[in-house]
Amino acid sequence: MEECGVRGPLNSWFRDYLTARTYRVRVGESLSEPATDVLCGLPQGSGCGPVGYLMHVNSLCRVLRHATAYMFADDLCTIHASGDIAEISRLVQEDVDNIVKWSHDNGIILNIEKTKMLIIKSPYCSVPDIHCSIITHSYDCLHKQCNCICKPIERVNCVTYLGMQIDENFNWRYHIEKLCDKMRVMLCKFYNLQFKVPQKVLRCLYMALIDSMIGYGLECYGLTFKTYIEKIEIIQIRFLKLIVGEKLKIRFKDNYKELFKICNVLPASEKHKYLLATVLLEAKKSNNTKLDSKQRYIR
């Protein structure tokens, strides 16, 4: 905390808060005897817990010499870019070794089973496996130089990161398949709800549960093939047919896309354009604000 700038009385308060803590284990109505030798960790569910953890891992990024780090809570994603697979494998291995050493020194345990390696490349480019082996050496292996029996990081063709299915070719096929599966599950629930709630309530549920699901990460995966986006829009139409009722469904049976206008809902393809336009507009406003501030400073 002192390294992060938390000093003085506030640092003393945190020190007192974390020192001499006890804990007990509860099973049913039974409580264990208090344990008084708590040397690390934070109280579960405390307001200070997340802040304390972030301060604890704040120095991790400094040990990465070649990678760009993206951290979210207890999740770490490192990204390396290069056209030479042999060179990048060497640099990645250096960074992984530094992370292992840092983790040991700071009392953090790496979850090797959940650590995955994804090589993002063109579908027309083959990457030989022999040059892509990254090993998470144990601390003893790195420092005591014993016989190495450490396993390489598992290479996968798709990885889940913050709810997004990122594949090795960036075509988002796996993400859209998973999204469509979730939507089909919700479609069954909507089918039963159409007989129990008004159409306005059904549309509100659609906007809250389905439209938000489609919109998550759409700025990224919306750039995929048109045929993939059409799969989402087909399921969207199935939802709208339940929302508008039988009469309108029959009326527009030759052109169900009109239901988007009636329900005031954007198709996935149009929603993607809207989100991109919003992002670009915000970026333009931000750049203009910075430019105005710079001009006022010069004057």
Short mmCIF file of C-alpha atoms in Angstrom, two decimals:
data_model
loop_
_atom_site.label_atom_id
_atom_site.label_comp_id
_atom_site.label_asym_id
_atom_site.label_seq_id
_atom_site.Cartn_x
_atom_site.Cartn_y
_atom_site.Cartn_z
CA MET A 1 0.00 0.00 0.00
CA GLU A 2 2.88 2.32 0.70
CA GLU A 3 4.21 1.65 -2.80
CA CYS A 4 0.79 2.67 -4.16
CA GLY A 5 0.88 5.95 -2.24
CA VAL A 6 -1.29 4.95 0.75
CA ARG A 7 0.71 6.34 3.68
CA GLY A 8 0.21 8.00 7.02
CA PRO A 9 -2.93 7.43 9.15
CA LEU A 10 -4.76 5.59 6.35
CA ASN A 11 -1.92 3.09 6.03
CA SER A 12 -1.95 2.62 9.81
CA TRP A 13 -5.72 2.06 9.73
CA PHE A 14 -5.35 -0.69 7.10
CA ARG A 15 -2.50 -2.26 9.05
CA ASP A 16 -4.64 -2.39 12.18
CA TYR A 17 -7.61 -3.69 10.15
CA LEU A 18 -5.60 -6.60 8.73
CA THR A 19 -3.54 -7.48 11.82
CA ALA A 20 -4.49 -10.04 14.50
CA ARG A 21 -7.59 -11.30 12.73
CA THR A 22 -9.33 -14.58 13.57
CA TYR A 23 -11.71 -16.84 11.68
CA ARG A 24 -14.08 -19.71 12.42
CA VAL A 25 -15.59 -22.44 10.26
CA ARG A 26 -19.31 -23.14 10.38
CA VAL A 27 -20.91 -26.47 9.42
CA GLY A 28 -24.65 -26.37 9.93
CA GLU A 29 -25.18 -25.04 13.45
CA SER A 30 -21.72 -25.98 14.66
CA LEU A 31 -18.82 -23.53 14.94
CA SER A 32 -15.16 -24.42 15.17
CA GLU A 33 -12.77 -22.91 17.66
CA PRO A 34 -11.35 -19.52 16.53
CA ALA A 35 -8.13 -19.74 14.53
CA THR A 36 -5.73 -16.97 15.51
CA ASP A 37 -2.82 -17.56 13.12
CA VAL A 38 -4.22 -15.68 10.09
CA LEU A 39 -1.07 -14.47 8.35
CA CYS A 40 -2.53 -13.46 4.98
CA GLY A 41 -5.78 -12.80 3.17
CA LEU A 42 -8.74 -10.48 3.65
CA PRO A 43 -12.18 -10.99 5.23
CA GLN A 44 -14.52 -12.51 2.67
CA GLY A 45 -17.15 -10.07 1.42
CA SER A 46 -15.50 -7.01 2.94
CA GLY A 47 -15.61 -3.64 1.20
CA CYS A 48 -11.84 -3.23 1.51
CA GLY A 49 -11.13 -6.70 0.09
CA PRO A 50 -11.13 -5.87 -3.65
CA VAL A 51 -9.13 -2.68 -3.10
CA GLY A 52 -6.57 -4.53 -1.00
CA TYR A 53 -6.23 -7.27 -3.61
CA LEU A 54 -5.75 -4.80 -6.45
CA MET A 55 -3.02 -3.05 -4.49
CA HIS A 56 -1.41 -6.41 -3.77
CA VAL A 57 -1.15 -7.35 -7.46
CA ASN A 58 -0.48 -3.81 -8.68
CA SER A 59 3.22 -4.48 -9.24
CA LEU A 60 2.66 -7.54 -11.45
CA CYS A 61 2.63 -5.51 -14.67
CA ARG A 62 6.15 -4.26 -13.96
CA VAL A 63 7.66 -7.73 -14.26
CA LEU A 64 6.31 -8.16 -17.80
CA ARG A 65 9.08 -6.95 -20.08
CA HIS A 66 7.66 -7.88 -23.48
CA ALA A 67 3.91 -8.27 -23.11
CA THR A 68 0.94 -5.96 -22.80
CA ALA A 69 -1.08 -6.86 -19.70
CA TYR A 70 -4.84 -6.61 -19.20
CA MET A 71 -6.03 -7.29 -15.66
CA PHE A 72 -9.59 -7.69 -14.39
CA ALA A 73 -9.98 -8.71 -10.72
CA ASP A 74 -7.95 -11.94 -10.37
CA ASP A 75 -7.74 -12.53 -14.13
CA LEU A 76 -4.62 -11.70 -16.14
CA CYS A 77 -4.41 -11.63 -19.94
CA THR A 78 -1.09 -10.94 -21.65
CA ILE A 79 -0.80 -10.15 -25.34
CA HIS A 80 2.32 -10.42 -27.49
CA ALA A 81 2.50 -9.50 -31.18
CA SER A 82 5.12 -10.58 -33.70
CA GLY A 83 5.50 -12.17 -37.10
CA ASP A 84 8.28 -14.50 -35.89
CA ILE A 85 6.76 -17.37 -33.90
CA ALA A 86 10.14 -18.60 -32.64
CA GLU A 87 11.14 -15.18 -31.30
CA ILE A 88 7.78 -14.52 -29.69
CA SER A 89 7.84 -17.92 -27.98
CA ARG A 90 11.15 -17.00 -26.36
CA LEU A 91 9.84 -13.63 -25.18
CA VAL A 92 6.61 -15.12 -23.85
CA GLN A 93 8.57 -17.76 -21.93
CA GLU A 94 10.64 -15.00 -20.27
CA ASP A 95 7.50 -13.20 -19.16
CA VAL A 96 5.88 -16.40 -17.87
CA ASP A 97 9.02 -17.17 -15.84
CA ASN A 98 8.93 -13.65 -14.36
CA ILE A 99 5.25 -14.09 -13.43
CA VAL A 100 6.02 -17.38 -11.66
CA LYS A 101 8.81 -15.74 -9.64
CA TRP A 102 6.66 -12.72 -8.80
CA SER A 103 3.76 -14.95 -7.72
CA HIS A 104 5.98 -16.94 -5.36
CA ASP A 105 7.49 -13.79 -3.84
CA ASN A 106 4.05 -12.20 -3.31
CA GLY A 107 2.19 -15.24 -2.02
CA ILE A 108 -0.07 -15.61 -5.07
CA ILE A 109 -0.90 -19.06 -6.43
CA LEU A 110 -1.16 -19.41 -10.19
CA ASN A 111 -3.96 -21.61 -11.50
CA ILE A 112 -2.00 -23.52 -14.13
CA GLU A 113 -5.03 -25.60 -15.15
CA LYS A 114 -6.91 -22.45 -16.18
CA THR A 115 -3.96 -20.91 -17.96
CA LYS A 116 -4.38 -21.22 -21.73
CA MET A 117 -2.42 -20.13 -24.78
CA LEU A 118 -4.17 -18.82 -27.89
CA ILE A 119 -2.29 -18.02 -31.08
CA ILE A 120 -4.34 -15.59 -33.17
CA LYS A 121 -3.44 -15.86 -36.83
CA SER A 122 -4.78 -15.89 -40.34
CA PRO A 123 -6.69 -19.09 -41.23
CA TYR A 124 -4.32 -19.43 -44.19
CA CYS A 125 -1.22 -19.40 -41.96
CA SER A 126 -0.08 -22.61 -40.25
CA VAL A 127 1.94 -22.38 -37.02
CA PRO A 128 4.19 -25.35 -36.22
CA ASP A 129 3.47 -26.71 -32.74
CA ILE A 130 7.15 -27.39 -32.06
CA HIS A 131 7.87 -23.66 -31.80
CA CYS A 132 4.89 -22.78 -29.61
CA SER A 133 5.57 -24.65 -26.38
CA ILE A 134 5.37 -22.33 -23.35
CA ILE A 135 6.09 -23.97 -19.97
CA THR A 136 5.01 -22.68 -16.56
CA HIS A 137 8.08 -23.78 -14.62
CA SER A 138 7.59 -24.20 -10.91
CA TYR A 139 9.52 -21.99 -8.51
CA ASP A 140 11.77 -24.90 -7.52
CA CYS A 141 12.44 -25.68 -11.16
CA LEU A 142 13.51 -22.09 -11.88
CA HIS A 143 15.69 -21.57 -8.78
CA LYS A 144 16.95 -24.98 -7.75
CA GLN A 145 17.48 -26.17 -11.34
CA CYS A 146 16.11 -29.63 -10.63
CA ASN A 147 14.98 -32.04 -13.32
CA CYS A 148 12.16 -30.26 -15.11
CA ILE A 149 8.88 -32.16 -15.16
CA CYS A 150 6.73 -29.06 -15.68
CA LYS A 151 3.91 -29.27 -18.21
CA PRO A 152 3.50 -26.81 -21.10
CA ILE A 153 0.58 -24.40 -21.16
CA GLU A 154 -2.35 -25.93 -23.02
CA ARG A 155 -2.83 -24.45 -26.46
CA VAL A 156 -6.48 -23.98 -27.42
CA ASN A 157 -8.28 -22.73 -30.52
CA CYS A 158 -10.80 -20.73 -28.48
CA VAL A 159 -10.69 -19.13 -25.04
CA THR A 160 -13.34 -17.45 -22.88
CA TYR A 161 -12.31 -13.97 -21.76
CA LEU A 162 -14.76 -11.73 -19.88
CA GLY A 163 -17.72 -13.54 -21.37
CA MET A 164 -16.42 -13.44 -24.96
CA GLN A 165 -15.44 -16.55 -26.92
CA ILE A 166 -12.24 -15.47 -28.68
CA ASP A 167 -11.04 -17.87 -31.38
CA GLU A 168 -7.68 -18.17 -33.08
CA ASN A 169 -8.89 -16.65 -36.37
CA PHE A 170 -11.00 -13.86 -34.89
CA ASN A 171 -14.04 -14.92 -36.89
CA TRP A 172 -16.21 -15.12 -33.71
CA ARG A 173 -17.94 -18.34 -34.80
CA TYR A 174 -17.70 -19.95 -31.36
CA HIS A 175 -18.97 -16.81 -29.62
CA ILE A 176 -22.00 -16.52 -31.88
CA GLU A 177 -22.80 -20.22 -31.51
CA LYS A 178 -22.77 -19.87 -27.73
CA LEU A 179 -24.84 -16.68 -27.91
CA CYS A 180 -27.43 -18.39 -30.11
CA ASP A 181 -27.62 -21.34 -27.71
CA LYS A 182 -28.35 -18.96 -24.81
CA MET A 183 -31.00 -17.18 -26.85
CA ARG A 184 -32.72 -20.47 -27.73
CA VAL A 185 -32.92 -21.38 -24.05
CA MET A 186 -34.55 -18.01 -23.32
CA LEU A 187 -36.88 -18.46 -26.30
CA CYS A 188 -38.47 -21.48 -24.61
CA LYS A 189 -39.15 -19.39 -21.51
CA PHE A 190 -40.65 -16.58 -23.61
CA TYR A 191 -42.94 -19.06 -25.33
CA ASN A 192 -44.49 -19.92 -21.96
CA LEU A 193 -44.58 -16.29 -20.84
CA GLN A 194 -46.53 -15.07 -23.87
CA PHE A 195 -49.69 -16.62 -22.40
CA LYS A 196 -49.18 -15.08 -18.95
CA VAL A 197 -47.94 -11.50 -19.37
CA PRO A 198 -48.96 -8.54 -21.61
CA GLN A 199 -47.03 -7.82 -24.81
CA LYS A 200 -45.50 -4.65 -23.33
CA VAL A 201 -44.06 -6.64 -20.45
CA LEU A 202 -42.76 -9.26 -22.87
CA ARG A 203 -40.96 -6.57 -24.88
CA CYS A 204 -39.44 -5.11 -21.69
CA LEU A 205 -38.15 -8.57 -20.80
CA TYR A 206 -36.73 -8.93 -24.30
CA MET A 207 -34.86 -5.61 -24.05
CA ALA A 208 -33.53 -6.45 -20.59
CA LEU A 209 -32.53 -10.08 -21.17
CA ILE A 210 -32.00 -10.60 -24.90
CA ASP A 211 -31.10 -7.22 -26.40
CA SER A 212 -28.51 -6.63 -23.69
CA MET A 213 -27.08 -10.10 -24.33
CA ILE A 214 -26.73 -9.35 -28.04
CA GLY A 215 -25.23 -5.92 -27.39
CA TYR A 216 -22.47 -7.19 -25.09
CA GLY A 217 -19.27 -7.05 -27.14
CA LEU A 218 -21.16 -6.42 -30.39
CA GLU A 219 -18.69 -3.66 -31.31
CA CYS A 220 -16.12 -6.46 -31.67
CA TYR A 221 -17.93 -9.56 -32.89
CA GLY A 222 -20.26 -7.54 -35.16
CA LEU A 223 -17.42 -7.30 -37.68
CA THR A 224 -17.71 -11.02 -38.44
CA PHE A 225 -19.27 -12.62 -41.51
CA LYS A 226 -22.76 -11.54 -42.49
CA THR A 227 -24.00 -15.14 -42.39
CA TYR A 228 -23.06 -15.39 -38.69
CA ILE A 229 -24.96 -12.20 -37.81
CA GLU A 230 -27.97 -13.48 -39.75
CA LYS A 231 -28.17 -16.44 -37.35
CA ILE A 232 -28.71 -14.01 -34.48
CA GLU A 233 -31.31 -12.03 -36.43
CA ILE A 234 -33.28 -15.19 -37.25
CA ILE A 235 -33.62 -15.92 -33.52
CA GLN A 236 -34.45 -12.26 -32.89
CA ILE A 237 -37.40 -12.57 -35.30
CA ARG A 238 -38.63 -15.63 -33.40
CA PHE A 239 -38.72 -13.52 -30.24
CA LEU A 240 -40.55 -10.68 -31.99
CA LYS A 241 -43.18 -13.08 -33.34
CA LEU A 242 -44.00 -13.98 -29.74
CA ILE A 243 -44.08 -10.33 -28.67
CA VAL A 244 -46.44 -8.99 -31.37
CA GLY A 245 -48.99 -11.75 -31.11
CA GLU A 246 -50.71 -14.00 -33.64
CA LYS A 247 -52.50 -11.34 -35.76
CA LEU A 248 -49.43 -9.31 -36.65
CA LYS A 249 -47.39 -12.47 -37.09
CA ILE A 250 -49.82 -13.67 -39.77
CA ARG A 251 -50.03 -10.22 -41.36
CA PHE A 252 -46.26 -9.99 -41.90
CA LYS A 253 -45.60 -13.65 -42.63
CA ASP A 254 -44.08 -12.71 -46.01
CA ASN A 255 -41.67 -10.20 -44.48
CA TYR A 256 -40.98 -10.78 -40.80
CA LYS A 257 -38.26 -8.12 -40.80
CA GLU A 258 -41.02 -5.52 -40.55
CA LEU A 259 -41.52 -6.71 -36.99
CA PHE A 260 -38.29 -4.92 -36.01
CA LYS A 261 -39.93 -1.58 -36.83
CA ILE A 262 -43.19 -2.47 -35.08
CA CYS A 263 -41.39 -3.50 -31.88
CA ASN A 264 -38.87 -0.65 -32.15
CA VAL A 265 -36.01 -3.14 -31.93
CA LEU A 266 -32.77 -2.98 -33.90
CA PRO A 267 -31.54 -6.06 -35.79
CA ALA A 268 -28.08 -7.21 -34.70
CA SER A 269 -26.46 -5.82 -37.88
CA GLU A 270 -28.05 -2.35 -37.41
CA LYS A 271 -27.34 -2.37 -33.68
CA HIS A 272 -23.67 -2.99 -34.50
CA LYS A 273 -23.61 0.10 -36.76
CA TYR A 274 -25.30 2.16 -34.05
CA LEU A 275 -22.79 1.09 -31.39
CA LEU A 276 -19.84 1.84 -33.67
CA ALA A 277 -21.25 5.27 -34.51
CA THR A 278 -21.71 5.98 -30.78
CA VAL A 279 -18.13 4.94 -30.00
CA LEU A 280 -16.73 7.07 -32.85
CA LEU A 281 -18.80 10.07 -31.76
CA GLU A 282 -17.56 9.80 -28.17
CA ALA A 283 -13.97 9.49 -29.41
CA LYS A 284 -14.41 12.57 -31.58
CA LYS A 285 -15.84 14.56 -28.67
CA SER A 286 -12.95 13.46 -26.46
CA ASN A 287 -10.36 14.49 -29.07
CA ASN A 288 -12.05 17.88 -29.56
CA THR A 289 -12.05 18.44 -25.78
CA LYS A 290 -8.34 17.64 -25.57
CA LEU A 291 -7.62 19.91 -28.56
CA ASP A 292 -9.56 22.81 -27.01
CA SER A 293 -7.73 22.37 -23.72
CA LYS A 294 -4.38 22.36 -25.54
CA GLN A 295 -5.27 25.51 -27.50
CA ARG A 296 -6.33 27.33 -24.31
CA TYR A 297 -3.05 26.30 -22.69
CA ILE A 298 -1.04 27.66 -25.65
CA ARG A 299 -2.93 30.95 -25.57
#
